[in-house]
PDB file of C-alpha atoms in Angstrom:
ATOM      1  CA  MET A   1     146.414-187.353-105.426  1.00  0.00           C
ATOM      2  CA  LYS A   2     144.575-186.907-102.111  1.00  0.00           C
ATOM      3  CA  SER A   3     146.728-189.610-100.498  1.00  0.00           C
ATOM      4  CA  LEU A   4     149.870-187.849-101.699  1.00  0.00           C
ATOM      5  CA  LEU A   5     148.648-184.526-100.294  1.00  0.00           C
ATOM      6  CA  LYS A   6     147.848-186.155 -96.946  1.00  0.00           C
ATOM      7  CA  LEU A   7     151.271-187.790 -96.884  1.00  0.00           C
ATOM      8  CA  LEU A   8     152.951-184.469 -97.620  1.00  0.00           C
ATOM      9  CA  PHE A   9     150.830-182.702 -94.993  1.00  0.00           C
ATOM     10  CA  GLY A  10     151.761-185.299 -92.387  1.00  0.00           C
ATOM     11  CA  LEU A  11     155.457-185.108 -93.193  1.00  0.00           C
ATOM     12  CA  GLY A  12     155.287-181.313 -93.112  1.00  0.00           C
ATOM     13  CA  ALA A  13     153.606-181.329 -89.714  1.00  0.00           C
ATOM     14  CA  LEU A  14     156.173-183.815 -88.439  1.00  0.00           C
ATOM     15  CA  ALA A  15     159.060-181.687 -89.723  1.00  0.00           C
ATOM     16  CA  ALA A  16     157.551-178.537 -88.198  1.00  0.00           C
ATOM     17  CA  SER A  17     157.214-180.241 -84.810  1.00  0.00           C
ATOM     18  CA  LEU A  18     160.792-181.494 -84.900  1.00  0.00           C
ATOM     19  CA  ALA A  19     162.062-178.043 -85.823  1.00  0.00           C
ATOM     20  CA  LEU A  20     160.539-176.566 -82.653  1.00  0.00           C
ATOM     21  CA  LEU A  21     161.976-179.183 -80.290  1.00  0.00           C
ATOM     22  CA  ASN A  22     165.256-179.383 -78.425  1.00  0.00           C
ATOM     23  CA  TRP A  23     166.895-182.350 -80.119  1.00  0.00           C
ATOM     24  CA  ARG A  24     169.214-183.105 -77.225  1.00  0.00           C
ATOM     25  CA  ALA A  25     166.279-183.228 -74.807  1.00  0.00           C
ATOM     26  CA  LEU A  26     164.373-185.409 -77.291  1.00  0.00           C
ATOM     27  CA  GLY A  27     167.338-187.770 -77.526  1.00  0.00           C
ATOM     28  CA  ASP A  28     167.596-187.933 -73.729  1.00  0.00           C
ATOM     29  CA  ALA A  29     163.910-188.815 -73.509  1.00  0.00           C
ATOM     30  CA  LEU A  30     164.147-191.538 -76.129  1.00  0.00           C
ATOM     31  CA  ALA A  31     167.258-192.934 -74.422  1.00  0.00           C
ATOM     32  CA  ARG A  32     165.111-193.884 -71.436  1.00  0.00           C
ATOM     33  CA  THR A  33     163.211-196.360 -73.605  1.00  0.00           C
ATOM     34  CA  SER A  34     163.868-200.030 -72.882  1.00  0.00           C
ATOM     35  CA  ALA A  35     162.908-203.255 -74.637  1.00  0.00           C
ATOM     36  CA  VAL A  36     160.747-204.159 -71.645  1.00  0.00           C
ATOM     37  CA  HIS A  37     158.689-200.987 -72.095  1.00  0.00           C
ATOM     38  CA  LEU A  38     158.227-201.646 -75.811  1.00  0.00           C
ATOM     39  CA  LEU A  39     157.236-205.293 -75.356  1.00  0.00           C
ATOM     40  CA  ALA A  40     154.775-204.395 -72.601  1.00  0.00           C
ATOM     41  CA  MET A  41     153.233-201.688 -74.795  1.00  0.00           C
ATOM     42  CA  PHE A  42     153.041-204.098 -77.731  1.00  0.00           C
ATOM     43  CA  ALA A  43     151.203-206.703 -75.624  1.00  0.00           C
ATOM     44  CA  ILE A  44     148.776-204.104 -74.262  1.00  0.00           C
ATOM     45  CA  CYS A  45     148.064-202.821 -77.791  1.00  0.00           C
ATOM     46  CA  LEU A  46     147.310-206.382 -78.929  1.00  0.00           C
ATOM     47  CA  LEU A  47     144.836-206.634 -76.053  1.00  0.00           C
ATOM     48  CA  SER A  48     143.189-203.434 -77.266  1.00  0.00           C
ATOM     49  CA  PHE A  49     142.769-204.872 -80.772  1.00  0.00           C
ATOM     50  CA  LEU A  50     141.320-208.052 -79.269  1.00  0.00           C
ATOM     51  CA  PHE A  51     138.633-205.978 -77.538  1.00  0.00           C
ATOM     52  CA  LEU A  52     137.884-204.285 -80.876  1.00  0.00           C
ATOM     53  CA  ALA A  53     137.620-207.606 -82.725  1.00  0.00           C
ATOM     54  CA  VAL A  54     135.187-209.039 -80.170  1.00  0.00           C
ATOM     55  CA  ARG A  55     133.149-205.833 -80.320  1.00  0.00           C
ATOM     56  CA  TRP A  56     132.911-206.030 -84.104  1.00  0.00           C
ATOM     57  CA  LEU A  57     131.776-209.658 -83.914  1.00  0.00           C
ATOM     58  CA  ALA A  58     129.102-208.700 -81.378  1.00  0.00           C
ATOM     59  CA  ILE A  59     127.869-205.872 -83.629  1.00  0.00           C
ATOM     60  CA  ILE A  60     127.849-207.616 -87.017  1.00  0.00           C
ATOM     61  CA  ARG A  61     126.855-211.214 -86.245  1.00  0.00           C
ATOM     62  CA  ASP A  62     123.099-210.523 -86.397  1.00  0.00           C
ATOM     63  CA  HIS A  63     123.344-208.575 -89.647  1.00  0.00           C
ATOM     64  CA  THR A  64     125.259-210.890 -91.972  1.00  0.00           C
ATOM     65  CA  SER A  65     125.003-214.501 -93.109  1.00  0.00           C
ATOM     66  CA  ALA A  66     128.789-214.852 -92.860  1.00  0.00           C
ATOM     67  CA  GLY A  67     130.046-217.148 -90.129  1.00  0.00           C
ATOM     68  CA  PRO A  68     132.185-216.037 -87.164  1.00  0.00           C
ATOM     69  CA  GLY A  69     135.348-217.350 -88.805  1.00  0.00           C
ATOM     70  CA  ARG A  70     134.877-215.270 -91.943  1.00  0.00           C
ATOM     71  CA  ILE A  71     133.881-212.212 -89.922  1.00  0.00           C
ATOM     72  CA  ILE A  72     137.038-212.359 -87.805  1.00  0.00           C
ATOM     73  CA  THR A  73     139.300-213.136 -90.782  1.00  0.00           C
ATOM     74  CA  THR A  74     137.843-210.176 -92.651  1.00  0.00           C
ATOM     75  CA  TYR A  75     138.381-207.964 -89.609  1.00  0.00           C
ATOM     76  CA  LEU A  76     141.997-209.066 -89.321  1.00  0.00           C
ATOM     77  CA  TYR A  77     142.686-208.288 -92.984  1.00  0.00           C
ATOM     78  CA  ALA A  78     141.045-204.884 -92.488  1.00  0.00           C
ATOM     79  CA  ASN A  79     143.604-204.031 -89.823  1.00  0.00           C
ATOM     80  CA  LEU A  80     146.354-204.208 -92.432  1.00  0.00           C
ATOM     81  CA  LEU A  81     144.525-201.607 -94.513  1.00  0.00           C
ATOM     82  CA  ASN A  82     143.861-199.464 -91.447  1.00  0.00           C
ATOM     83  CA  ALA A  83     147.620-199.201 -90.933  1.00  0.00           C
ATOM     84  CA  ILE A  84     148.059-197.275 -94.204  1.00  0.00           C
ATOM     85  CA  THR A  85     144.808-195.334 -94.686  1.00  0.00           C
ATOM     86  CA  PRO A  86     143.553-192.131 -93.018  1.00  0.00           C
ATOM     87  CA  ALA A  87     141.020-192.476 -90.186  1.00  0.00           C
ATOM     88  CA  ASN A  88     140.974-196.282 -90.672  1.00  0.00           C
ATOM     89  CA  LEU A  89     138.703-195.845 -93.693  1.00  0.00           C
ATOM     90  CA  GLY A  90     140.431-198.533 -95.750  1.00  0.00           C
ATOM     91  CA  GLY A  91     139.459-201.256 -93.309  1.00  0.00           C
ATOM     92  CA  ASP A  92     135.829-200.132 -93.269  1.00  0.00           C
ATOM     93  CA  VAL A  93     135.609-200.190 -97.064  1.00  0.00           C
ATOM     94  CA  TYR A  94     137.212-203.620 -97.219  1.00  0.00           C
ATOM     95  CA  ARG A  95     134.864-205.116 -94.619  1.00  0.00           C
ATOM     96  CA  PHE A  96     131.818-203.690 -96.377  1.00  0.00           C
ATOM     97  CA  CYS A  97     132.870-205.072 -99.757  1.00  0.00           C
ATOM     98  CA  ALA A  98     134.046-208.446 -98.448  1.00  0.00           C
ATOM     99  CA  LEU A  99     130.962-209.191 -96.346  1.00  0.00           C
ATOM    100  CA  SER A 100     128.410-207.909 -98.879  1.00  0.00           C
ATOM    101  CA  LYS A 101     130.022-209.376-102.007  1.00  0.00           C
ATOM    102  CA  ASP A 102     127.874-212.522-101.987  1.00  0.00           C
ATOM    103  CA  ALA A 103     124.925-210.993-100.138  1.00  0.00           C
ATOM    104  CA  PRO A 104     123.941-207.633-101.723  1.00  0.00           C
ATOM    105  CA  LEU A 105     120.671-207.512 -99.781  1.00  0.00           C
ATOM    106  CA  GLU A 106     122.648-207.326 -96.542  1.00  0.00           C
ATOM    107  CA  ARG A 107     124.520-204.178 -97.576  1.00  0.00           C
ATOM    108  CA  PRO A 108     122.298-201.698 -95.660  1.00  0.00           C
ATOM    109  CA  ARG A 109     122.697-203.644 -92.429  1.00  0.00           C
ATOM    110  CA  ILE A 110     126.443-204.101 -92.909  1.00  0.00           C
ATOM    111  CA  LEU A 111     126.828-200.383 -93.542  1.00  0.00           C
ATOM    112  CA  GLY A 112     124.736-199.692 -90.440  1.00  0.00           C
ATOM    113  CA  ALA A 113     126.951-202.035 -88.420  1.00  0.00           C
ATOM    114  CA  LEU A 114     130.032-200.124 -89.566  1.00  0.00           C
ATOM    115  CA  PHE A 115     128.408-196.851 -88.502  1.00  0.00           C
ATOM    116  CA  LYS A 116     127.506-198.415 -85.183  1.00  0.00           C
ATOM    117  CA  GLU A 117     131.086-199.524 -84.643  1.00  0.00           C
ATOM    118  CA  ARG A 118     132.264-195.968 -85.276  1.00  0.00           C
ATOM    119  CA  ILE A 119     129.684-194.652 -82.825  1.00  0.00           C
ATOM    120  CA  MET A 120     130.747-197.137 -80.153  1.00  0.00           C
ATOM    121  CA  GLY A 121     134.385-196.230 -80.743  1.00  0.00           C
ATOM    122  CA  LEU A 122     133.604-192.545 -80.336  1.00  0.00           C
ATOM    123  CA  LEU A 123     131.547-193.324 -77.238  1.00  0.00           C
ATOM    124  CA  GLY A 124     134.466-195.242 -75.730  1.00  0.00           C
ATOM    125  CA  PHE A 125     136.788-192.267 -76.222  1.00  0.00           C
ATOM    126  CA  VAL A 126     134.288-189.796 -74.805  1.00  0.00           C
ATOM    127  CA  LEU A 127     133.569-191.925 -71.728  1.00  0.00           C
ATOM    128  CA  ALA A 128     137.288-192.522 -71.138  1.00  0.00           C
ATOM    129  CA  PHE A 129     137.947-188.783 -71.272  1.00  0.00           C
ATOM    130  CA  LEU A 130     135.076-188.003 -68.898  1.00  0.00           C
ATOM    131  CA  VAL A 131     136.191-190.687 -66.434  1.00  0.00           C
ATOM    132  CA  GLY A 132     139.740-189.330 -66.533  1.00  0.00           C
ATOM    133  CA  TRP A 133     138.464-185.775 -66.132  1.00  0.00           C
ATOM    134  CA  ALA A 134     136.233-186.708 -63.176  1.00  0.00           C
ATOM    135  CA  LEU A 135     139.054-188.527 -61.358  1.00  0.00           C
ATOM    136  CA  TRP A 136     141.501-185.697 -62.081  1.00  0.00           C
ATOM    137  CA  SER A 137     139.022-183.101 -60.783  1.00  0.00           C
ATOM    138  CA  TRP A 138     138.288-185.198 -57.688  1.00  0.00           C
ATOM    139  CA  HIS A 139     141.968-185.645 -56.811  1.00  0.00           C
ATOM    140  CA  GLY A 140     142.540-181.924 -57.264  1.00  0.00           C
ATOM    141  CA  SER A 141     145.791-182.185 -59.225  1.00  0.00           C
ATOM    142  CA  THR A 142     146.930-178.718 -60.285  1.00  0.00           C
ATOM    143  CA  LEU A 143     147.873-177.802 -63.836  1.00  0.00           C
ATOM    144  CA  PRO A 144     148.671-174.481 -65.549  1.00  0.00           C
ATOM    145  CA  ALA A 145     145.622-172.266 -66.035  1.00  0.00           C
ATOM    146  CA  ALA A 146     145.512-172.771 -69.802  1.00  0.00           C
ATOM    147  CA  ALA A 147     145.571-176.551 -69.442  1.00  0.00           C
ATOM    148  CA  THR A 148     142.888-176.508 -66.756  1.00  0.00           C
ATOM    149  CA  ALA A 149     140.598-174.329 -68.874  1.00  0.00           C
ATOM    150  CA  THR A 150     141.183-176.490 -71.964  1.00  0.00           C
ATOM    151  CA  LEU A 151     140.416-179.763 -70.196  1.00  0.00           C
ATOM    152  CA  HIS A 152     137.303-178.370 -68.503  1.00  0.00           C
ATOM    153  CA  SER A 153     136.058-176.961 -71.819  1.00  0.00           C
ATOM    154  CA  ALA A 154     136.719-180.247 -73.599  1.00  0.00           C
ATOM    155  CA  ALA A 155     134.831-182.137 -70.887  1.00  0.00           C
ATOM    156  CA  ALA A 156     131.835-179.817 -71.235  1.00  0.00           C
ATOM    157  CA  MET A 157     131.740-180.169 -75.033  1.00  0.00           C
ATOM    158  CA  LEU A 158     132.152-183.948 -74.939  1.00  0.00           C
ATOM    159  CA  ALA A 159     129.474-184.314 -72.261  1.00  0.00           C
ATOM    160  CA  GLY A 160     127.085-182.220 -74.374  1.00  0.00           C
ATOM    161  CA  GLY A 161     127.899-184.280 -77.448  1.00  0.00           C
ATOM    162  CA  LEU A 162     127.354-187.464 -75.477  1.00  0.00           C
ATOM    163  CA  CYS A 163     123.871-186.354 -74.421  1.00  0.00           C
ATOM    164  CA  ALA A 164     122.948-185.348 -77.973  1.00  0.00           C
ATOM    165  CA  GLY A 165     124.259-188.630 -79.360  1.00  0.00           C
ATOM    166  CA  ALA A 166     122.420-190.663 -76.746  1.00  0.00           C
ATOM    167  CA  LEU A 167     119.168-188.907 -77.655  1.00  0.00           C
ATOM    168  CA  ALA A 168     119.703-189.594 -81.360  1.00  0.00           C
ATOM    169  CA  LEU A 169     120.424-193.285 -80.745  1.00  0.00           C
ATOM    170  CA  TRP A 170     117.334-193.562 -78.543  1.00  0.00           C
ATOM    171  CA  LEU A 171     115.190-192.051 -81.296  1.00  0.00           C
ATOM    172  CA  VAL A 172     116.633-194.554 -83.764  1.00  0.00           C
ATOM    173  CA  SER A 173     116.113-197.495 -81.413  1.00  0.00           C
ATOM    174  CA  VAL A 174     112.426-196.672 -80.857  1.00  0.00           C
ATOM    175  CA  GLY A 175     111.811-195.762 -84.479  1.00  0.00           C
ATOM    176  CA  ARG A 176     110.946-192.127 -83.786  1.00  0.00           C
ATOM    177  CA  LEU A 177     113.643-190.465 -85.828  1.00  0.00           C
ATOM    178  CA  PRO A 178     111.773-188.223 -88.299  1.00  0.00           C
ATOM    179  CA  VAL A 179     112.434-189.124 -91.941  1.00  0.00           C
ATOM    180  CA  PRO A 180     110.990-187.050 -94.819  1.00  0.00           C
ATOM    181  CA  ALA A 181     108.524-189.071 -96.896  1.00  0.00           C
ATOM    182  CA  ARG A 182     110.290-188.320-100.190  1.00  0.00           C
ATOM    183  CA  LEU A 183     113.627-189.444 -98.769  1.00  0.00           C
ATOM    184  CA  ASN A 184     112.034-192.579 -97.347  1.00  0.00           C
ATOM    185  CA  ALA A 185     110.599-193.439-100.769  1.00  0.00           C
ATOM    186  CA  LEU A 186     114.003-193.114-102.411  1.00  0.00           C
ATOM    187  CA  VAL A 187     116.150-194.937 -99.898  1.00  0.00           C
ATOM    188  CA  GLY A 188     113.623-196.672 -97.683  1.00  0.00           C
ATOM    189  CA  ARG A 189     115.322-200.080 -97.787  1.00  0.00           C
ATOM    190  CA  TRP A 190     118.671-198.573 -96.902  1.00  0.00           C
ATOM    191  CA  LEU A 191     117.197-196.532 -94.062  1.00  0.00           C
ATOM    192  CA  GLU A 192     115.435-199.598 -92.701  1.00  0.00           C
ATOM    193  CA  GLY A 193     118.646-201.604 -92.777  1.00  0.00           C
ATOM    194  CA  LEU A 194     120.695-198.811 -91.261  1.00  0.00           C
ATOM    195  CA  THR A 195     118.279-198.186 -88.406  1.00  0.00           C
ATOM    196  CA  ALA A 196     117.982-201.928 -87.724  1.00  0.00           C
ATOM    197  CA  ALA A 197     121.759-202.239 -87.417  1.00  0.00           C
ATOM    198  CA  LEU A 198     122.102-199.073 -85.335  1.00  0.00           C
ATOM    199  CA  ALA A 199     119.430-200.062 -82.830  1.00  0.00           C
ATOM    200  CA  PHE A 200     120.287-201.921 -79.625  1.00  0.00           C
ATOM    201  CA  ARG A 201     118.315-205.110 -79.088  1.00  0.00           C
ATOM    202  CA  SER A 202     118.698-205.060 -75.324  1.00  0.00           C
ATOM    203  CA  ARG A 203     120.262-203.078 -72.512  1.00  0.00           C
ATOM    204  CA  ARG A 204     122.586-205.986 -71.826  1.00  0.00           C
ATOM    205  CA  GLY A 205     123.839-205.961 -75.401  1.00  0.00           C
ATOM    206  CA  ALA A 206     124.408-202.209 -75.253  1.00  0.00           C
ATOM    207  CA  ALA A 207     126.270-202.564 -71.945  1.00  0.00           C
ATOM    208  CA  VAL A 208     128.525-205.250 -73.412  1.00  0.00           C
ATOM    209  CA  LEU A 209     129.440-203.006 -76.349  1.00  0.00           C
ATOM    210  CA  VAL A 210     130.166-200.084 -74.010  1.00  0.00           C
ATOM    211  CA  LEU A 211     132.406-202.253 -71.811  1.00  0.00           C
ATOM    212  CA  LEU A 212     134.279-203.620 -74.834  1.00  0.00           C
ATOM    213  CA  SER A 213     134.773-200.061 -76.110  1.00  0.00           C
ATOM    214  CA  LEU A 214     136.093-198.920 -72.736  1.00  0.00           C
ATOM    215  CA  GLY A 215     138.353-201.983 -72.618  1.00  0.00           C
ATOM    216  CA  ALA A 216     139.836-201.093 -75.999  1.00  0.00           C
ATOM    217  CA  VAL A 217     140.382-197.415 -75.158  1.00  0.00           C
ATOM    218  CA  GLY A 218     141.570-198.216 -71.649  1.00  0.00           C
ATOM    219  CA  SER A 219     144.159-200.702 -72.929  1.00  0.00           C
ATOM    220  CA  TRP A 220     145.536-198.220 -75.453  1.00  0.00           C
ATOM    221  CA  ALA A 221     145.622-195.420 -72.868  1.00  0.00           C
ATOM    222  CA  ALA A 222     147.384-197.757 -70.414  1.00  0.00           C
ATOM    223  CA  ALA A 223     150.147-198.355 -72.963  1.00  0.00           C
ATOM    224  CA  VAL A 224     150.612-194.594 -73.388  1.00  0.00           C
ATOM    225  CA  VAL A 225     150.593-193.985 -69.611  1.00  0.00           C
ATOM    226  CA  LEU A 226     153.169-196.756 -69.147  1.00  0.00           C
ATOM    227  CA  TYR A 227     155.546-195.182 -71.637  1.00  0.00           C
ATOM    228  CA  SER A 228     154.905-191.651 -70.403  1.00  0.00           C
ATOM    229  CA  ASN A 229     155.873-192.688 -66.882  1.00  0.00           C
ATOM    230  CA  ALA A 230     158.929-194.526 -68.203  1.00  0.00           C
ATOM    231  CA  LEU A 231     160.178-191.314 -69.811  1.00  0.00           C
ATOM    232  CA  GLY A 232     159.716-189.393 -66.564  1.00  0.00           C
ATOM    233  CA  ALA A 233     156.791-187.154 -67.527  1.00  0.00           C
ATOM    234  CA  ASP A 234     155.565-185.615 -64.298  1.00  0.00           C
ATOM    235  CA  LEU A 235     151.885-185.779 -65.212  1.00  0.00           C
ATOM    236  CA  PRO A 236     149.005-187.565 -63.448  1.00  0.00           C
ATOM    237  CA  TRP A 237     147.880-190.655 -65.325  1.00  0.00           C
ATOM    238  CA  THR A 238     144.411-189.155 -65.630  1.00  0.00           C
ATOM    239  CA  VAL A 239     145.850-186.203 -67.561  1.00  0.00           C
ATOM    240  CA  VAL A 240     147.775-188.529 -69.884  1.00  0.00           C
ATOM    241  CA  VAL A 241     144.532-190.424 -70.558  1.00  0.00           C
ATOM    242  CA  MET A 242     142.745-187.174 -71.448  1.00  0.00           C
ATOM    243  CA  ILE A 243     145.606-186.104 -73.723  1.00  0.00           C
ATOM    244  CA  THR A 244     145.551-189.499 -75.439  1.00  0.00           C
ATOM    245  CA  VAL A 245     141.816-189.228 -76.078  1.00  0.00           C
ATOM    246  CA  LEU A 246     142.082-185.674 -77.449  1.00  0.00           C
ATOM    247  CA  VAL A 247     144.788-186.767 -79.880  1.00  0.00           C
ATOM    248  CA  GLU A 248     142.712-189.771 -80.936  1.00  0.00           C
ATOM    249  CA  LEU A 249     139.693-187.572 -81.596  1.00  0.00           C
ATOM    250  CA  ALA A 250     141.872-185.271 -83.702  1.00  0.00           C
ATOM    251  CA  ARG A 251     142.976-188.296 -85.733  1.00  0.00           C
ATOM    252  CA  TRP A 252     139.387-188.779 -86.863  1.00  0.00           C
ATOM    253  CA  ILE A 253     139.951-185.760 -89.115  1.00  0.00           C
ATOM    254  CA  PRO A 254     141.664-187.321 -92.170  1.00  0.00           C
ATOM    255  CA  LEU A 255     144.338-184.666 -92.587  1.00  0.00           C
ATOM    256  CA  SER A 256     147.194-187.139 -92.983  1.00  0.00           C
ATOM    257  CA  ILE A 257     147.682-190.893 -93.267  1.00  0.00           C
ATOM    258  CA  GLN A 258     147.017-192.330 -89.803  1.00  0.00           C
ATOM    259  CA  GLY A 259     147.466-188.820 -88.381  1.00  0.00           C
ATOM    260  CA  VAL A 260     151.249-188.939 -88.867  1.00  0.00           C
ATOM    261  CA  GLY A 261     152.773-185.610 -87.867  1.00  0.00           C
ATOM    262  CA  VAL A 262     149.532-184.313 -86.384  1.00  0.00           C
ATOM    263  CA  ARG A 263     149.441-186.771 -83.498  1.00  0.00           C
ATOM    264  CA  GLU A 264     153.096-186.253 -82.485  1.00  0.00           C
ATOM    265  CA  GLY A 265     152.736-182.479 -82.695  1.00  0.00           C
ATOM    266  CA  LEU A 266     149.577-182.549 -80.597  1.00  0.00           C
ATOM    267  CA  PHE A 267     151.200-184.724 -77.942  1.00  0.00           C
ATOM    268  CA  ALA A 268     154.119-182.289 -77.765  1.00  0.00           C
ATOM    269  CA  ALA A 269     151.826-179.248 -77.568  1.00  0.00           C
ATOM    270  CA  LEU A 270     149.462-180.746 -74.977  1.00  0.00           C
ATOM    271  CA  TYR A 271     152.300-181.983 -72.770  1.00  0.00           C
ATOM    272  CA  ALA A 272     153.868-178.526 -72.871  1.00  0.00           C
ATOM    273  CA  MET A 273     150.515-176.919 -72.050  1.00  0.00           C
ATOM    274  CA  CYS A 274     150.198-179.217 -69.028  1.00  0.00           C
ATOM    275  CA  GLY A 275     153.663-178.315 -67.771  1.00  0.00           C
ATOM    276  CA  ALA A 276     155.682-181.290 -69.043  1.00  0.00           C
ATOM    277  CA  PRO A 277     158.560-181.068 -71.562  1.00  0.00           C
ATOM    278  CA  SER A 278     157.283-180.990 -75.126  1.00  0.00           C
ATOM    279  CA  GLU A 279     160.144-183.306 -76.124  1.00  0.00           C
ATOM    280  CA  ILE A 280     158.769-186.016 -73.839  1.00  0.00           C
ATOM    281  CA  GLY A 281     155.309-185.454 -75.281  1.00  0.00           C
ATOM    282  CA  PHE A 282     156.636-185.828 -78.821  1.00  0.00           C
ATOM    283  CA  ALA A 283     158.532-188.997 -77.888  1.00  0.00           C
ATOM    284  CA  VAL A 284     155.468-190.463 -76.188  1.00  0.00           C
ATOM    285  CA  GLY A 285     153.323-189.823 -79.248  1.00  0.00           C
ATOM    286  CA  ALA A 286     155.897-191.036 -81.783  1.00  0.00           C
ATOM    287  CA  VAL A 287     156.880-194.250 -80.008  1.00  0.00           C
ATOM    288  CA  SER A 288     153.383-195.134 -78.763  1.00  0.00           C
ATOM    289  CA  TYR A 289     151.894-194.879 -82.241  1.00  0.00           C
ATOM    290  CA  LEU A 290     154.833-196.736 -83.754  1.00  0.00           C
ATOM    291  CA  VAL A 291     154.266-199.640 -81.360  1.00  0.00           C
ATOM    292  CA  CYS A 292     150.508-199.430 -81.954  1.00  0.00           C
ATOM    293  CA  GLY A 293     151.060-199.589 -85.713  1.00  0.00           C
ATOM    294  CA  LEU A 294     153.293-202.649 -85.388  1.00  0.00           C
ATOM    295  CA  ALA A 295     150.693-204.327 -83.170  1.00  0.00           C
ATOM    296  CA  MET A 296     148.000-203.478 -85.711  1.00  0.00           C
ATOM    297  CA  ILE A 297     150.011-205.093 -88.492  1.00  0.00           C
ATOM    298  CA  ALA A 298     150.822-208.144 -86.355  1.00  0.00           C
ATOM    299  CA  PHE A 299     147.160-208.528 -85.437  1.00  0.00           C
ATOM    300  CA  GLY A 300     146.178-208.201 -89.090  1.00  0.00           C
ATOM    301  CA  LEU A 301     148.696-210.842 -90.156  1.00  0.00           C
ATOM    302  CA  LEU A 302     146.835-213.345 -87.985  1.00  0.00           C
ATOM    303  CA  GLY A 303     144.233-213.325 -90.755  1.00  0.00           C
ATOM    304  CA  LEU A 304     146.734-215.117 -92.980  1.00  0.00           C
ATOM    305  CA  LEU A 305     146.884-218.137 -90.678  1.00  0.00           C
ATOM    306  CA  PRO A 306     143.578-219.702 -91.844  1.00  0.00           C
ATOM    307  CA  GLU A 307     144.681-219.280 -95.464  1.00  0.00           C
ATOM    308  CA  SER A 308     148.042-220.877 -94.691  1.00  0.00           C
ATOM    309  CA  GLY A 309     146.315-223.758 -92.975  1.00  0.00           C
ATOM    310  CA  ARG A 310     144.037-224.403 -95.934  1.00  0.00           C
ATOM    311  CA  ALA A 311     146.975-224.202 -98.332  1.00  0.00           C
ATOM    312  CA  ALA A 312     148.912-226.743 -96.272  1.00  0.00           C
ATOM    313  CA  ARG A 313     146.023-229.184 -96.386  1.00  0.00           C
TER     314      ARG A 313
END
């Protein structure tokens, strides 16, 4: 029932966005799309998923007895579920069940690794936004007053959240996060496993995860910037990066399946706020996420190759 409601909400949001747009202008924007643009975006999206796969392997390998091959195959299958579930929750549930099926004692650490992956993903988005904001502020590109105020406010909130999150992770890593004694008695083993998975073993390991996260977000943002420029949006690439991150953060709220309707509407609204045609913003959001979804499915289908190979033998 919840999935049906989310589907209906997404379709309603999509219909509402389309109703507010100039269809001729939207058609003109989409007409500028070429096969070269789509193929380039597809390849860049695959690169983004490769960064994510390597990051997951780096996070989970010390917390499960499963080998690298099984870890990657499980991750690839999870991408297929991510394509049809809100906030990529289906893939997380599948990975948890698949990796802990034969090793129930590893469940706390696997769950902690999944939380850690989410944290690193959020960190990648926040850092990408702040880098884009810093470069945009330094270059002095002018935007309408409302857009300028919105981006500055978002930067302040994300920077504050980053500091708070960094403090919380540091407390976890040094074992100083206060835990009530009664709670510790009830779920002590789970808390121990979670904190062990969330902690960083070394600064080098943490730096690698941050760089992989930035690589994933940067690749995805590059695909959006490429298409935005192809459609003739007169926006600095730094602004497009910030818009992309804001839409991605909004997609973390599971209002619709994969944010359908919400993401396109937000792209249209944010482009209009920044002085670009809302029709171009809608087209950028719709086509970019369509290509991303196809790349996600293609990347997930790679998980079938080992099974096909074993069947052939």
